């Protein structure tokens, strides 16, 4: 029997966004050579028959989209975010849509996807409801934290599986460049130091992924804007949970909602 730890879990609710998430998850499970679990957390028992039909239809769409992938279906009671976070403890990856609609519209709204992304044990990918790119780079936000290093390695692996370019983005604290009556650090020194730190982190992964071409970007614009601009034509944007420096607030409060509610592409959140 295949262990659950090896599966990709996708949370669905019958919305177009969750269908897009399920199709993305099926393709990713195929890339990872692991099973796919299509899960609908139903917090309204009166809709049980409809829930079974929804999850079956979405699973069938996934079966038509991929080859010999093993796909299982599950309908379970409970709170969607809590149950998906619980399942993340035994999952390779959890995938959710950025927003929900229809009969189960409360299950995968931005607040739920953000909650799953920031509390799950496994990496979480939040998939936007629109069509996503199947070519282009993988983009990763980098700082000097442990979480960032894990995110970077995840991004290398994702780029390697897709045979795509990796764009590593490090944002400097923007406050250093705000004019004012106080001493400013030397801009050139800051940039040189950031470029050196970024190169060191990238070089720690290159031996394991010699086929991945890496482009390194140091930016002094706000981190969310830097990532969104870099990821406009990307297949995947990867960020670490609980970062430091330029990405310290990326998954907290309003910044998290800015990234996860309006993602330019699928966003992978990797726990530190």
One Martini backbone bead per residue (centre of mass of N, CA, C, O) as a GRO file, in nm:
protein
  272
    1UNK     BB    1   0.097   0.035   0.021
    2UNK     BB    2   0.059   0.364  -0.009
    3UNK     BB    3   0.178   0.625   0.143
    4UNK     BB    4   0.058   0.932   0.244
    5UNK     BB    5   0.332   1.087   0.249
    6UNK     BB    6   0.339   1.062  -0.088
    7UNK     BB    7   0.112   1.266  -0.125
    8UNK     BB    8  -0.121   1.467  -0.291
    9UNK     BB    9  -0.320   1.729  -0.157
   10UNK     BB   10  -0.655   1.837  -0.250
   11UNK     BB   11  -0.865   2.108  -0.208
   12UNK     BB   12  -1.221   2.110  -0.250
   13UNK     BB   13  -1.564   2.284  -0.366
   14UNK     BB   14  -1.664   2.330  -0.688
   15UNK     BB   15  -1.491   2.536  -0.797
   16UNK     BB   16  -1.293   2.668  -1.034
   17UNK     BB   17  -1.047   2.700  -0.852
   18UNK     BB   18  -1.040   2.399  -0.752
   19UNK     BB   19  -1.005   2.275  -1.029
   20UNK     BB   20  -0.737   2.407  -1.095
   21UNK     BB   21  -0.593   2.287  -0.850
   22UNK     BB   22  -0.635   1.987  -0.925
   23UNK     BB   23  -0.489   1.992  -1.198
   24UNK     BB   24  -0.222   2.087  -1.085
   25UNK     BB   25  -0.186   1.852  -0.882
   26UNK     BB   26  -0.180   1.626  -1.091
   27UNK     BB   27   0.074   1.722  -1.239
   28UNK     BB   28   0.256   1.716  -0.987
   29UNK     BB   29   0.219   1.418  -0.913
   30UNK     BB   30   0.337   1.317  -1.177
   31UNK     BB   31   0.618   1.446  -1.137
   32UNK     BB   32   0.652   1.289  -0.845
   33UNK     BB   33   0.526   0.999  -0.841
   34UNK     BB   34   0.236   1.037  -0.695
   35UNK     BB   35  -0.041   1.046  -0.539
   36UNK     BB   36  -0.389   1.155  -0.540
   37UNK     BB   37  -0.589   1.363  -0.316
   38UNK     BB   38  -0.934   1.425  -0.310
   39UNK     BB   39  -1.064   1.690  -0.097
   40UNK     BB   40  -1.373   1.731   0.093
   41UNK     BB   41  -1.476   1.969   0.328
   42UNK     BB   42  -1.782   1.921   0.504
   43UNK     BB   43  -1.984   2.174   0.685
   44UNK     BB   44  -2.262   2.033   0.545
   45UNK     BB   45  -2.452   1.752   0.579
   46UNK     BB   46  -2.688   1.822   0.366
   47UNK     BB   47  -2.448   1.795   0.123
   48UNK     BB   48  -2.335   1.509   0.078
   49UNK     BB   49  -2.425   1.422  -0.211
   50UNK     BB   50  -2.296   1.666  -0.351
   51UNK     BB   51  -2.007   1.617  -0.254
   52UNK     BB   52  -1.961   1.347  -0.395
   53UNK     BB   53  -2.001   1.459  -0.682
   54UNK     BB   54  -1.782   1.673  -0.684
   55UNK     BB   55  -1.532   1.493  -0.623
   56UNK     BB   56  -1.577   1.302  -0.862
   57UNK     BB   57  -1.562   1.507  -1.096
   58UNK     BB   58  -1.277   1.613  -1.032
   59UNK     BB   59  -1.131   1.343  -1.045
   60UNK     BB   60  -1.209   1.285  -1.341
   61UNK     BB   61  -1.061   1.529  -1.459
   62UNK     BB   62  -0.782   1.430  -1.369
   63UNK     BB   63  -0.783   1.160  -1.523
   64UNK     BB   64  -0.801   1.297  -1.807
   65UNK     BB   65  -0.525   1.472  -1.773
   66UNK     BB   66  -0.387   1.205  -1.695
   67UNK     BB   67  -0.265   0.908  -1.671
   68UNK     BB   68  -0.161   0.664  -1.424
   69UNK     BB   69  -0.274   0.803  -1.187
   70UNK     BB   70  -0.333   0.792  -0.854
   71UNK     BB   71  -0.682   0.833  -0.742
   72UNK     BB   72  -0.846   0.977  -0.465
   73UNK     BB   73  -1.142   1.003  -0.254
   74UNK     BB   74  -1.277   1.266  -0.021
   75UNK     BB   75  -1.524   1.295   0.242
   76UNK     BB   76  -1.534   1.538   0.514
   77UNK     BB   77  -1.568   1.660   0.814
   78UNK     BB   78  -1.537   2.010   0.895
   79UNK     BB   79  -1.279   2.229   0.888
   80UNK     BB   80  -1.096   2.304   0.625
   81UNK     BB   81  -0.830   2.412   0.744
   82UNK     BB   82  -0.789   2.205   0.971
   83UNK     BB   83  -0.798   1.946   0.792
   84UNK     BB   84  -0.566   2.020   0.598
   85UNK     BB   85  -0.351   2.057   0.812
   86UNK     BB   86  -0.370   1.771   0.921
   87UNK     BB   87  -0.291   1.633   0.641
   88UNK     BB   88  -0.002   1.759   0.612
   89UNK     BB   89   0.152   1.554   0.804
   90UNK     BB   90   0.093   1.319   0.550
   91UNK     BB   91   0.225   1.504   0.318
   92UNK     BB   92   0.396   1.627   0.046
   93UNK     BB   93   0.138   1.803  -0.050
   94UNK     BB   94  -0.061   2.105  -0.059
   95UNK     BB   95  -0.363   2.202  -0.238
   96UNK     BB   96  -0.509   2.524  -0.327
   97UNK     BB   97  -0.733   2.759  -0.375
   98UNK     BB   98  -0.779   3.106  -0.365
   99UNK     BB   99  -1.091   3.052  -0.438
  100UNK     BB  100  -1.445   3.036  -0.384
  101UNK     BB  101  -1.753   2.876  -0.498
  102UNK     BB  102  -2.066   2.823  -0.454
  103UNK     BB  103  -2.179   2.596  -0.225
  104UNK     BB  104  -1.854   2.608  -0.113
  105UNK     BB  105  -1.744   2.919  -0.082
  106UNK     BB  106  -1.622   2.903   0.228
  107UNK     BB  107  -1.367   2.700   0.196
  108UNK     BB  108  -1.162   2.870  -0.040
  109UNK     BB  109  -1.084   3.125   0.062
  110UNK     BB  110  -0.830   3.328   0.131
  111UNK     BB  111  -0.831   3.267   0.440
  112UNK     BB  112  -0.795   2.961   0.406
  113UNK     BB  113  -0.539   2.947   0.233
  114UNK     BB  114  -0.369   3.108   0.435
  115UNK     BB  115  -0.399   2.915   0.676
  116UNK     BB  116  -0.274   2.670   0.543
  117UNK     BB  117   0.001   2.798   0.455
  118UNK     BB  118   0.079   2.892   0.771
  119UNK     BB  119   0.018   2.579   0.920
  120UNK     BB  120   0.153   2.374   0.766
  121UNK     BB  121   0.384   2.106   0.740
  122UNK     BB  122   0.373   2.133   0.450
  123UNK     BB  123   0.375   2.220   0.158
  124UNK     BB  124   0.204   2.495  -0.017
  125UNK     BB  125  -0.031   2.541  -0.288
  126UNK     BB  126  -0.152   2.833  -0.450
  127UNK     BB  127  -0.418   2.853  -0.687
  128UNK     BB  128  -0.534   3.017  -0.931
  129UNK     BB  129  -0.834   3.054  -1.128
  130UNK     BB  130  -0.652   3.080  -1.358
  131UNK     BB  131  -0.454   3.038  -1.594
  132UNK     BB  132  -0.143   2.870  -1.618
  133UNK     BB  133   0.175   2.830  -1.664
  134UNK     BB  134   0.394   2.586  -1.859
  135UNK     BB  135   0.605   2.812  -1.866
  136UNK     BB  136   0.890   2.921  -1.739
  137UNK     BB  137   0.984   3.014  -1.440
  138UNK     BB  138   1.122   2.985  -1.124
  139UNK     BB  139   1.042   3.161  -0.822
  140UNK     BB  140   1.249   3.297  -0.545
  141UNK     BB  141   1.262   3.387  -0.214
  142UNK     BB  142   1.546   3.549  -0.050
  143UNK     BB  143   1.736   3.494   0.249
  144UNK     BB  144   1.894   3.417   0.579
  145UNK     BB  145   1.708   3.184   0.636
  146UNK     BB  146   1.601   2.870   0.687
  147UNK     BB  147   1.342   2.892   0.518
  148UNK     BB  148   1.483   2.992   0.263
  149UNK     BB  149   1.660   2.744   0.210
  150UNK     BB  150   1.421   2.552   0.172
  151UNK     BB  151   1.292   2.708  -0.060
  152UNK     BB  152   1.531   2.689  -0.254
  153UNK     BB  153   1.537   2.381  -0.277
  154UNK     BB  154   1.251   2.353  -0.379
  155UNK     BB  155   1.297   2.527  -0.634
  156UNK     BB  156   1.511   2.356  -0.763
  157UNK     BB  157   1.338   2.102  -0.790
  158UNK     BB  158   1.113   2.233  -0.962
  159UNK     BB  159   1.298   2.321  -1.197
  160UNK     BB  160   1.411   2.043  -1.264
  161UNK     BB  161   1.136   1.904  -1.335
  162UNK     BB  162   1.076   2.146  -1.560
  163UNK     BB  163   1.326   2.260  -1.707
  164UNK     BB  164   1.391   2.542  -1.568
  165UNK     BB  165   1.433   2.843  -1.468
  166UNK     BB  166   1.593   3.021  -1.197
  167UNK     BB  167   1.469   3.284  -0.978
  168UNK     BB  168   1.658   3.474  -0.748
  169UNK     BB  169   1.519   3.680  -0.483
  170UNK     BB  170   1.654   3.976  -0.323
  171UNK     BB  171   1.546   4.189  -0.064
  172UNK     BB  172   1.588   4.494   0.045
  173UNK     BB  173   1.558   4.721   0.274
  174UNK     BB  174   1.390   5.004   0.189
  175UNK     BB  175   1.469   5.210   0.421
  176UNK     BB  176   1.768   5.269   0.332
  177UNK     BB  177   1.638   5.461   0.074
  178UNK     BB  178   1.517   5.677   0.254
  179UNK     BB  179   1.492   5.987   0.286
  180UNK     BB  180   1.690   6.161   0.547
  181UNK     BB  181   1.813   6.283   0.875
  182UNK     BB  182   2.025   6.029   0.830
  183UNK     BB  183   2.214   5.770   0.833
  184UNK     BB  184   2.349   5.585   0.559
  185UNK     BB  185   2.413   5.328   0.408
  186UNK     BB  186   2.598   5.198   0.175
  187UNK     BB  187   2.472   5.103  -0.119
  188UNK     BB  188   2.699   4.934  -0.248
  189UNK     BB  189   2.751   4.756  -0.001
  190UNK     BB  190   2.472   4.633   0.020
  191UNK     BB  191   2.462   4.506  -0.261
  192UNK     BB  192   2.720   4.336  -0.237
  193UNK     BB  193   2.628   4.172   0.009
  194UNK     BB  194   2.369   4.055  -0.115
  195UNK     BB  195   2.503   3.915  -0.357
  196UNK     BB  196   2.682   3.730  -0.188
  197UNK     BB  197   2.462   3.582  -0.024
  198UNK     BB  198   2.307   3.474  -0.264
  199UNK     BB  199   2.540   3.313  -0.396
  200UNK     BB  200   2.587   3.124  -0.155
  201UNK     BB  201   2.305   2.992  -0.151
  202UNK     BB  202   2.305   2.888  -0.440
  203UNK     BB  203   2.573   2.719  -0.429
  204UNK     BB  204   2.456   2.503  -0.221
  205UNK     BB  205   2.266   2.371  -0.475
  206UNK     BB  206   2.414   2.321  -0.755
  207UNK     BB  207   2.534   2.033  -0.724
  208UNK     BB  208   2.241   1.894  -0.715
  209UNK     BB  209   2.162   2.107  -0.978
  210UNK     BB  210   2.331   2.130  -1.269
  211UNK     BB  211   2.080   2.196  -1.481
  212UNK     BB  212   2.023   2.462  -1.337
  213UNK     BB  213   1.936   2.779  -1.423
  214UNK     BB  214   2.054   3.088  -1.271
  215UNK     BB  215   1.894   3.390  -1.160
  216UNK     BB  216   2.011   3.688  -1.001
  217UNK     BB  217   1.823   3.907  -0.770
  218UNK     BB  218   1.854   4.245  -0.658
  219UNK     BB  219   1.625   4.430  -0.446
  220UNK     BB  220   1.468   4.763  -0.327
  221UNK     BB  221   1.190   4.675  -0.334
  222UNK     BB  222   0.924   4.559  -0.231
  223UNK     BB  223   0.884   4.224  -0.194
  224UNK     BB  224   0.610   4.170  -0.329
  225UNK     BB  225   0.668   4.331  -0.584
  226UNK     BB  226   0.922   4.176  -0.668
  227UNK     BB  227   0.780   3.900  -0.699
  228UNK     BB  228   0.552   3.974  -0.890
  229UNK     BB  229   0.730   4.072  -1.122
  230UNK     BB  230   0.901   3.806  -1.153
  231UNK     BB  231   0.609   3.619  -1.175
  232UNK     BB  232   0.431   3.692  -1.430
  233UNK     BB  233   0.579   3.430  -1.613
  234UNK     BB  234   0.544   3.200  -1.414
  235UNK     BB  235   0.498   2.876  -1.278
  236UNK     BB  236   0.646   2.955  -0.993
  237UNK     BB  237   0.619   3.060  -0.649
  238UNK     BB  238   0.864   3.081  -0.383
  239UNK     BB  239   0.822   3.061  -0.023
  240UNK     BB  240   0.901   3.127   0.303
  241UNK     BB  241   0.843   3.051   0.632
  242UNK     BB  242   0.969   3.268   0.836
  243UNK     BB  243   1.146   3.500   0.761
  244UNK     BB  244   1.391   3.743   0.672
  245UNK     BB  245   1.414   4.056   0.620
  246UNK     BB  246   1.263   4.123   0.321
  247UNK     BB  247   1.061   3.852   0.412
  248UNK     BB  248   0.940   3.867   0.710
  249UNK     BB  249   0.620   3.955   0.619
  250UNK     BB  250   0.499   3.763   0.395
  251UNK     BB  251   0.311   3.571   0.618
  252UNK     BB  252   0.180   3.847   0.738
  253UNK     BB  253  -0.107   3.958   0.698
  254UNK     BB  254  -0.133   4.178   0.441
  255UNK     BB  255   0.094   4.048   0.271
  256UNK     BB  256  -0.023   3.770   0.242
  257UNK     BB  257  -0.284   3.864   0.097
  258UNK     BB  258  -0.138   3.989  -0.145
  259UNK     BB  259  -0.022   3.714  -0.247
  260UNK     BB  260  -0.275   3.501  -0.212
  261UNK     BB  261  -0.516   3.662  -0.354
  262UNK     BB  262  -0.300   3.772  -0.606
  263UNK     BB  263  -0.165   3.559  -0.786
  264UNK     BB  264   0.039   3.529  -1.074
  265UNK     BB  265   0.081   3.237  -0.956
  266UNK     BB  266   0.174   2.977  -0.822
  267UNK     BB  267   0.213   2.931  -0.460
  268UNK     BB  268   0.484   2.833  -0.260
  269UNK     BB  269   0.483   2.719   0.080
  270UNK     BB  270   0.767   2.688   0.298
  271UNK     BB  271   0.858   2.551   0.572
  272UNK     BB  272   1.113   2.601   0.831
   0.00000   0.00000   0.00000
